[in-house]
PDB file of C-alpha atoms in Angstrom:
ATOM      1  CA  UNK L   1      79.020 158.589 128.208  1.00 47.00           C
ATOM      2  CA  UNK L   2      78.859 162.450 127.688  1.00 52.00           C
ATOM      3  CA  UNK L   3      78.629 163.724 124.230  1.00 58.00           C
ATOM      4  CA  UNK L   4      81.577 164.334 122.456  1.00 56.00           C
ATOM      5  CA  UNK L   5      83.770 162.318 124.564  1.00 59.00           C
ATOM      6  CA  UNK L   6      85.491 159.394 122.832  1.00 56.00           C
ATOM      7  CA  UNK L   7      85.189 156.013 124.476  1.00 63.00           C
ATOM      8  CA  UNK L   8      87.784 154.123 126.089  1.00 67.00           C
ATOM      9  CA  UNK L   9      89.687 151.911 124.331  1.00 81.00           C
ATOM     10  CA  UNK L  10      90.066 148.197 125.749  1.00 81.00           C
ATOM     11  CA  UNK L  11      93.459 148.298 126.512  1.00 83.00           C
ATOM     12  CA  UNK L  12      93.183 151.301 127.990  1.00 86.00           C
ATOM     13  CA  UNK L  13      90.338 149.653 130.157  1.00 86.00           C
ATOM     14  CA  UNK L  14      92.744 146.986 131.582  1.00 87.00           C
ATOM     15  CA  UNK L  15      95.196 149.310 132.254  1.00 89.00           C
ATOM     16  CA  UNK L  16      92.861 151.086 134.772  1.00 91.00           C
ATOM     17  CA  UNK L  17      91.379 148.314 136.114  1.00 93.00           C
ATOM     18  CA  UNK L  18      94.826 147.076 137.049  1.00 94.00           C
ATOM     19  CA  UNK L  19      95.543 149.918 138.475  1.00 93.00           C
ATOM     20  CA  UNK L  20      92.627 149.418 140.735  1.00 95.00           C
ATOM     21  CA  UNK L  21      93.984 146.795 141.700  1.00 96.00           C
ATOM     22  CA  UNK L  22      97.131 147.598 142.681  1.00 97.00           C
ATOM     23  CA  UNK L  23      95.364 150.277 144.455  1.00 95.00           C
ATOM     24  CA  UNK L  24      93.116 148.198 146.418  1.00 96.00           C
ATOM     25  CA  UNK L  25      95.838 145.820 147.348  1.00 97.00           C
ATOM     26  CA  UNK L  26      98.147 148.752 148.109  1.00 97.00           C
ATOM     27  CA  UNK L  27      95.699 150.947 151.151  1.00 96.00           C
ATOM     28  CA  UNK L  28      94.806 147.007 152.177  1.00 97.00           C
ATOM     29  CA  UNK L  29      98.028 145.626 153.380  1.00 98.00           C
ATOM     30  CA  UNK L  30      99.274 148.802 153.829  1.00 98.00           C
ATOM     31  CA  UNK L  31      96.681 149.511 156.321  1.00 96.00           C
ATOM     32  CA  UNK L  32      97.100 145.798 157.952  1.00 97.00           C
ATOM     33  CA  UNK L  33     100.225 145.472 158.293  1.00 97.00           C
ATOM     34  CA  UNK L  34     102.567 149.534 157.946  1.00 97.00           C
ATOM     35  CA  UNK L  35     104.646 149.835 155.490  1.00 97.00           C
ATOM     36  CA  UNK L  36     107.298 148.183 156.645  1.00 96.00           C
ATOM     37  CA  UNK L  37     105.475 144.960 156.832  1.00 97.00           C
ATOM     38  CA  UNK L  38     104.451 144.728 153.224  1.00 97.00           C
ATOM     39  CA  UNK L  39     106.538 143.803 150.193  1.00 97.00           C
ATOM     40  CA  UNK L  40     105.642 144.741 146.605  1.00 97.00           C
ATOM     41  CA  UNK L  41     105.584 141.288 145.485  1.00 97.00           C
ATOM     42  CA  UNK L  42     102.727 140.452 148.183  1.00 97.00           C
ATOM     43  CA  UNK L  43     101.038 143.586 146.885  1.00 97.00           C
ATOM     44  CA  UNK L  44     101.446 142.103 143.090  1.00 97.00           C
ATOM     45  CA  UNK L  45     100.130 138.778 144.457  1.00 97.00           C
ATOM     46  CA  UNK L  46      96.997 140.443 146.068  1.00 97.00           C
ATOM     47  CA  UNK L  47      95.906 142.529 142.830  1.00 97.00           C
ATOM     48  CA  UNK L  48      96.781 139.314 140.406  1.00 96.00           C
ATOM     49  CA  UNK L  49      99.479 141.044 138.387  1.00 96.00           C
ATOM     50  CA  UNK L  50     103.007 140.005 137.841  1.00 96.00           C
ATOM     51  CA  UNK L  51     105.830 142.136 139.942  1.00 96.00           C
ATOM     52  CA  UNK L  52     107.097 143.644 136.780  1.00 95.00           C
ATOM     53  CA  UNK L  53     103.553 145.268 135.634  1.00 95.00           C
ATOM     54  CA  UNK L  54     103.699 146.193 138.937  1.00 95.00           C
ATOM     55  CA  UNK L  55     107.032 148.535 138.436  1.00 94.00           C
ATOM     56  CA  UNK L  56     105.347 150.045 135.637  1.00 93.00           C
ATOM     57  CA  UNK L  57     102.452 151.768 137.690  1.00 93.00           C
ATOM     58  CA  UNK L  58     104.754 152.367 140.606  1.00 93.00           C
ATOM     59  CA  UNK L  59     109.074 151.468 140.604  1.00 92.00           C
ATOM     60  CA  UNK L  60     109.395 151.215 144.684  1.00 94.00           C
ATOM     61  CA  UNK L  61     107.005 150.797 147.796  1.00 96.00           C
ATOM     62  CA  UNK L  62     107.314 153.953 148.624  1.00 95.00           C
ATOM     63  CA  UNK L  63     105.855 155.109 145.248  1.00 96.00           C
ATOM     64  CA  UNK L  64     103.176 153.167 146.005  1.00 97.00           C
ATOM     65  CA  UNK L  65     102.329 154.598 149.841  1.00 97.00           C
ATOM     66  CA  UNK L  66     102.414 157.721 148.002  1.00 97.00           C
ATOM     67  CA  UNK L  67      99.759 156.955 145.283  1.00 96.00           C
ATOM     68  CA  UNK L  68      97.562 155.454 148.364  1.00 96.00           C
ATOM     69  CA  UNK L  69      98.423 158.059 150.813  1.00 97.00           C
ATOM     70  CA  UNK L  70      98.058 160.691 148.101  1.00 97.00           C
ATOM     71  CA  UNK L  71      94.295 159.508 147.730  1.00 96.00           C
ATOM     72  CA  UNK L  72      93.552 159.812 151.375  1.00 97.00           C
ATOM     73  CA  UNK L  73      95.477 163.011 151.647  1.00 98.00           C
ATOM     74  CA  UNK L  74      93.200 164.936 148.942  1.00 98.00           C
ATOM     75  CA  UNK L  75      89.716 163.970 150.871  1.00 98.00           C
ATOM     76  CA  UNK L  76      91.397 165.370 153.992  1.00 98.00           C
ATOM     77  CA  UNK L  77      92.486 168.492 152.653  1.00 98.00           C
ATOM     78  CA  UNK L  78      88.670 168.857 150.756  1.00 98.00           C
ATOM     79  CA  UNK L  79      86.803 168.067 154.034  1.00 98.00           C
ATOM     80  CA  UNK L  80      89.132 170.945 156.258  1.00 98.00           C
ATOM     81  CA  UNK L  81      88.826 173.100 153.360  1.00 97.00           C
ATOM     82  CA  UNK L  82      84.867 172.553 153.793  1.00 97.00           C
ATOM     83  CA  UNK L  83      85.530 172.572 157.849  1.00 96.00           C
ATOM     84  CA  UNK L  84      86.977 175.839 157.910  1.00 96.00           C
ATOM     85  CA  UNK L  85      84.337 177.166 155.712  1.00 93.00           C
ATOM     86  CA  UNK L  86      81.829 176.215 158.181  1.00 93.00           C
ATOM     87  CA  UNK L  87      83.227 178.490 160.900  1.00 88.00           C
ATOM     88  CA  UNK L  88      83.350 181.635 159.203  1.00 76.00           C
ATOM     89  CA  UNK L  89      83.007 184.531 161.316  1.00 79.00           C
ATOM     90  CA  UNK L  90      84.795 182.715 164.696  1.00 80.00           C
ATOM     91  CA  UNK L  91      88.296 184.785 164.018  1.00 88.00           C
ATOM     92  CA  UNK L  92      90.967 182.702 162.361  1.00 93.00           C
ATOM     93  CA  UNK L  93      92.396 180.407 164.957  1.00 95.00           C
ATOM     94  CA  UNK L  94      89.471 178.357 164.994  1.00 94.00           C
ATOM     95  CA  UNK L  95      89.421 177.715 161.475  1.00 96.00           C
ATOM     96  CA  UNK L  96      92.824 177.071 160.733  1.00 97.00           C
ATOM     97  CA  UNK L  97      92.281 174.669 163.112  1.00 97.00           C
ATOM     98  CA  UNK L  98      89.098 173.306 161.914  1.00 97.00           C
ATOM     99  CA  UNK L  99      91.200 172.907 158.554  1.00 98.00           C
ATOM    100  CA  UNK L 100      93.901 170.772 159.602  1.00 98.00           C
ATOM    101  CA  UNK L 101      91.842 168.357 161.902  1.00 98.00           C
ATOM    102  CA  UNK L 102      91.145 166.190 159.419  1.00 98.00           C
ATOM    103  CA  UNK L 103      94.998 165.877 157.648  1.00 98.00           C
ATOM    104  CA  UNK L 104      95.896 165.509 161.331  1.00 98.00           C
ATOM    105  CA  UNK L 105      93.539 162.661 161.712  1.00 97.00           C
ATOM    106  CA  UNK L 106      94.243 161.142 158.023  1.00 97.00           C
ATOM    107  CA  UNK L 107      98.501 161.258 158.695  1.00 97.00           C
ATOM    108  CA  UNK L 108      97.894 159.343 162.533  1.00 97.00           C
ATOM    109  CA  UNK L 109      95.186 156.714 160.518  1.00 96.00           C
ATOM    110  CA  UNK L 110      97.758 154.289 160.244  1.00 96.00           C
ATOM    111  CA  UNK L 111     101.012 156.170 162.089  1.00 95.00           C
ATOM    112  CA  UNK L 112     103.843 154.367 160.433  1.00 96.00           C
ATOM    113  CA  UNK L 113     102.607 155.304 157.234  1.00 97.00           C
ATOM    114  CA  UNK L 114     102.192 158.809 157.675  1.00 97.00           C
ATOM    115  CA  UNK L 115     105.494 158.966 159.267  1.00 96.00           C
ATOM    116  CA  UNK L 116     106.501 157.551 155.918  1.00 97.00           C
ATOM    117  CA  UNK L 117     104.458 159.582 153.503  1.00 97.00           C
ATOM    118  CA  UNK L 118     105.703 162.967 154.910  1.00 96.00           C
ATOM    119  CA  UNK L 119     109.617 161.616 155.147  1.00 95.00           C
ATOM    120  CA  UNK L 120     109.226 161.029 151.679  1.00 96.00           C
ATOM    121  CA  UNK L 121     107.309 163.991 150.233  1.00 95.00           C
ATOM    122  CA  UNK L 122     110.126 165.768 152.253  1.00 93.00           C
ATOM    123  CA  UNK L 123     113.112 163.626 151.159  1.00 94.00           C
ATOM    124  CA  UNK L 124     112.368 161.611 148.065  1.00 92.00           C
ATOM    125  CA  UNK L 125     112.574 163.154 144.624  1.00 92.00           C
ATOM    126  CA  UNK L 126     110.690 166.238 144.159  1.00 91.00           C
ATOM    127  CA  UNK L 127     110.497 165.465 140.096  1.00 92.00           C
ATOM    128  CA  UNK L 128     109.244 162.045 141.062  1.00 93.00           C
ATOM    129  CA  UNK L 129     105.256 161.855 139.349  1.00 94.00           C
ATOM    130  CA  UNK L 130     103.318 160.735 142.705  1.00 95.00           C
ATOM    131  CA  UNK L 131     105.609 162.828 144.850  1.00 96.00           C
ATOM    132  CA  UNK L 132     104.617 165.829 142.564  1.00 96.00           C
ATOM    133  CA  UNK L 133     101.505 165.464 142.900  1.00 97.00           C
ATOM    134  CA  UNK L 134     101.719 165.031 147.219  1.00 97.00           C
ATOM    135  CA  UNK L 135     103.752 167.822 147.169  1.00 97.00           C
ATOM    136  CA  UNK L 136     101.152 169.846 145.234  1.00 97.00           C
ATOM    137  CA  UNK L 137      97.920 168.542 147.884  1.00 97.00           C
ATOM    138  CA  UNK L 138     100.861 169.714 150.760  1.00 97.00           C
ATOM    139  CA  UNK L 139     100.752 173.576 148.519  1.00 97.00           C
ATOM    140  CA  UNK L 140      96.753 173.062 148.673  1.00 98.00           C
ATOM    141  CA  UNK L 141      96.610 172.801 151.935  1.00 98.00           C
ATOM    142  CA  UNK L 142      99.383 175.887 152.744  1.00 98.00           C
ATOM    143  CA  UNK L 143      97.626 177.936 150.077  1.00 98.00           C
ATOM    144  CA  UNK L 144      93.990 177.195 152.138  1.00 97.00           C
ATOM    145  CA  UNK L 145      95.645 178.149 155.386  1.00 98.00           C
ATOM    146  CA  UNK L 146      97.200 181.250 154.023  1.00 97.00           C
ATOM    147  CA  UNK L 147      93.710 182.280 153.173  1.00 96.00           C
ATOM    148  CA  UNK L 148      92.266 181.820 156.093  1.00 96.00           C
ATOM    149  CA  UNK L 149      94.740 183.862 157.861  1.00 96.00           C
ATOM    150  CA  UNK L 150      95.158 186.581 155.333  1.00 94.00           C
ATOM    151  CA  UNK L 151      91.039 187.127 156.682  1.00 91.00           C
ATOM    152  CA  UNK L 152      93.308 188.453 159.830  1.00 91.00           C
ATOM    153  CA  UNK L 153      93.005 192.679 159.188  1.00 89.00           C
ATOM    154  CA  UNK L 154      96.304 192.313 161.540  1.00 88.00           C
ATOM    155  CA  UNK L 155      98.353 189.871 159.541  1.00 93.00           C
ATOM    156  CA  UNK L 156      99.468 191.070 156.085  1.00 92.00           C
ATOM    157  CA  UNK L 157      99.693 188.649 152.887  1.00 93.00           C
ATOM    158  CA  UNK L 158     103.623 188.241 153.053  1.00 95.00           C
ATOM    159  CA  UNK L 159     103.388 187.391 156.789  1.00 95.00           C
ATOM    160  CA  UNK L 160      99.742 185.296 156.307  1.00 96.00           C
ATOM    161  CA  UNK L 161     102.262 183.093 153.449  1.00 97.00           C
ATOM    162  CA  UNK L 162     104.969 182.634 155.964  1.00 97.00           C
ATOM    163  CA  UNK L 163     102.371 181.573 158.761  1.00 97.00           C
ATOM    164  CA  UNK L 164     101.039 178.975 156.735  1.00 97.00           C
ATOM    165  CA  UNK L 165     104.976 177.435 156.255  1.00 97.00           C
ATOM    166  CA  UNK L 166     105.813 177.920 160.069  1.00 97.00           C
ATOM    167  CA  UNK L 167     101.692 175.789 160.672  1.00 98.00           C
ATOM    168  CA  UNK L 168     102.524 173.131 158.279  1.00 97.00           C
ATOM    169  CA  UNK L 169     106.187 172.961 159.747  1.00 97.00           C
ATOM    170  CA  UNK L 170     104.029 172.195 163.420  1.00 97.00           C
ATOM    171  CA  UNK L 171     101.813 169.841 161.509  1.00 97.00           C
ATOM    172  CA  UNK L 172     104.608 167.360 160.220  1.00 96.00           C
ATOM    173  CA  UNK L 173     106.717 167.827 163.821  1.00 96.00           C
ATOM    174  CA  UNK L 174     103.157 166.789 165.587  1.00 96.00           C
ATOM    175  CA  UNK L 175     102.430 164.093 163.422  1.00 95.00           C
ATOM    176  CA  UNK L 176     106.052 162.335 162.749  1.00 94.00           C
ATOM    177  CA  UNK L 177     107.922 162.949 166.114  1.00 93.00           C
ATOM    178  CA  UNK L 178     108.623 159.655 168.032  1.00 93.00           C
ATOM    179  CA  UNK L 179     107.438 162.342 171.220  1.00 90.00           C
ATOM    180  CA  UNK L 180     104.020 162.267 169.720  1.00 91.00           C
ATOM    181  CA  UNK L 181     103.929 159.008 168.499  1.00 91.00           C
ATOM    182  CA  UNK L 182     101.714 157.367 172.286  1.00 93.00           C
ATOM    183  CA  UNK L 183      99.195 160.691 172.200  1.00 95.00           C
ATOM    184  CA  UNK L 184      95.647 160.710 170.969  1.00 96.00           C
ATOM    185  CA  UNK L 185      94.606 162.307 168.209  1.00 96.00           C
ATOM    186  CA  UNK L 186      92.818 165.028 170.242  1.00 96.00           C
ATOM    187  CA  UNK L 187      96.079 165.384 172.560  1.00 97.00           C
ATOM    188  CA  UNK L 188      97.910 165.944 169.229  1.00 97.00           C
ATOM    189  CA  UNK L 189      95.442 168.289 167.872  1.00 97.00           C
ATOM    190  CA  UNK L 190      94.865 170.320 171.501  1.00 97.00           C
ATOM    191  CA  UNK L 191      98.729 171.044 171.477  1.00 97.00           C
ATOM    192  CA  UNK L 192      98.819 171.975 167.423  1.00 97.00           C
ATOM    193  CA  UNK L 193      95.962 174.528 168.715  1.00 97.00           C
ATOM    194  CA  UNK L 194      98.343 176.280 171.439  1.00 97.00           C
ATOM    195  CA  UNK L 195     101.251 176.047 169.008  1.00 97.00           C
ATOM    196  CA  UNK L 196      99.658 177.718 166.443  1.00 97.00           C
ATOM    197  CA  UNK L 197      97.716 180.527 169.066  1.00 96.00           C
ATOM    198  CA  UNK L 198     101.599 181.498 170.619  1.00 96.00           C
ATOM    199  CA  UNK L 199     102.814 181.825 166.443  1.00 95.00           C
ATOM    200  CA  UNK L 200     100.002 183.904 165.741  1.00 93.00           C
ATOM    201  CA  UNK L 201      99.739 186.369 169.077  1.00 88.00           C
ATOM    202  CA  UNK L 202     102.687 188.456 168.384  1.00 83.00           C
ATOM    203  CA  UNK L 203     101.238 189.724 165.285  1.00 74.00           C
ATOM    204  CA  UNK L 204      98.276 190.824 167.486  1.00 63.00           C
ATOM    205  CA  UNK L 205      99.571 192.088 170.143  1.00 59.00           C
ATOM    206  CA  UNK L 206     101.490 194.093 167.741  1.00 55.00           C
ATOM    207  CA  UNK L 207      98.361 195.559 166.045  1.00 52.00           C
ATOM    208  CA  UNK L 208      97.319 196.907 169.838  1.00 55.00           C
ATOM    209  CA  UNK L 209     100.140 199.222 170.389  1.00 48.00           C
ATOM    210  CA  UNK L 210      99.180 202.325 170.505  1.00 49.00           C
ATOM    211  CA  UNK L 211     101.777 205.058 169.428  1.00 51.00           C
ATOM    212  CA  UNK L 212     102.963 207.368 171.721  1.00 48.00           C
ATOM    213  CA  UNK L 213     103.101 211.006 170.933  1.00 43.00           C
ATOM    214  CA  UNK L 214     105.586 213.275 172.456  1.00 43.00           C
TER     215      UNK L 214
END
């Protein structure tokens, strides 16, 4: 324990640990059987707790794909962020793309339950705790795309910010649409790639007009 921290207090202890458990039992049969295939009172059977302390870590399944998805959402998000670092210096297609791979790949894990997680971010209640805190990882990764793009000398900072919305809007249609649903990952991603290059030519084809002088 670091100094000047104070130590945690038992019951504070079994709250986490329960919460672990919940957890654990939560990505588990979430990830064997979809969301739809799971009720909360098999996930309070699996992490030994009763269904009511249960509702007071999470009220609904869907608060609890959140929490899980949340998790899994977060290391995406940190490994494109490190991705797109990587390529620095290849323009800013490539590392827009080089971002999103891996929340791309984390939302088509388990498809169902990406479906799910990004109807619900979209649809459930914004002042909702775990929601808040997807809807802040979804800002994260806008915010890291509008960086990227903003490296662009022919996209501005209003238009970079506006970019990002219209790339994120391509990432949930890609990764929710029943269209998509039979592709590969790489299929997925390939088509994301063109999507993104046609959104972001104007803006440089724009920059080489040259102005006539009469």
């Amino acid at each position: 324990m670091g100094r000047g921290q104070m130590p945690i207090g038992r019951r504070e202890r079994a709250k986490q640990a329960k919460r672990e458990r919940i957890m654990t039992a939560a990505r588990e049969l979430f990830a064997e059987h979809g969301v739809s295939g799971v009720t909360t009172q098999q996930i309070a059977h699996r992490a030994d707790v009763a269904i009511g302390t249960l509702y007071l870590y999470a009220s609904t399944k869907a608060e609890l794909l959140i929490m899980v998805q949340n998790e899994k959402f977060a290391a995406a998000v940190d490994v494109g962020l490190a991705a797109a670092k990587a390529t620095a210096g290849q323009g800013v297609l490539e590392p827009v793309v080089a971002l999103i791979r891996p929340v791309v790949e984390c939302l088509r894990e388990h498809i169902e339950n990406g479906r799910t997680y990004l109807h619900e971010l979209v649809f459930g209640d914004p002042a909702e705790p775990y929601r808040q805190a997807g809807l802040a990882l979804a800002g994260r990764l806008e915010d890291g795309i509008t960086g990227l793009l903003t490296r662009d000398e022919d996209i501005g900072a209003a238009d970079a910010a506006v970019l990002a919305r219209v790339i994120t809007a391509i990432i949930h249609v890609s990764t929710t649409a029943t269209g998509y649903l039979d592709r590969s990952d790489e299929v997925v991603l390939a088509d994301i790639h063109d999507q993104i290059h046609a959104t972001l030519a104007p803006h440089h084809r724009a920059a080489r007009v040259i102005p006539r002088f009469i």
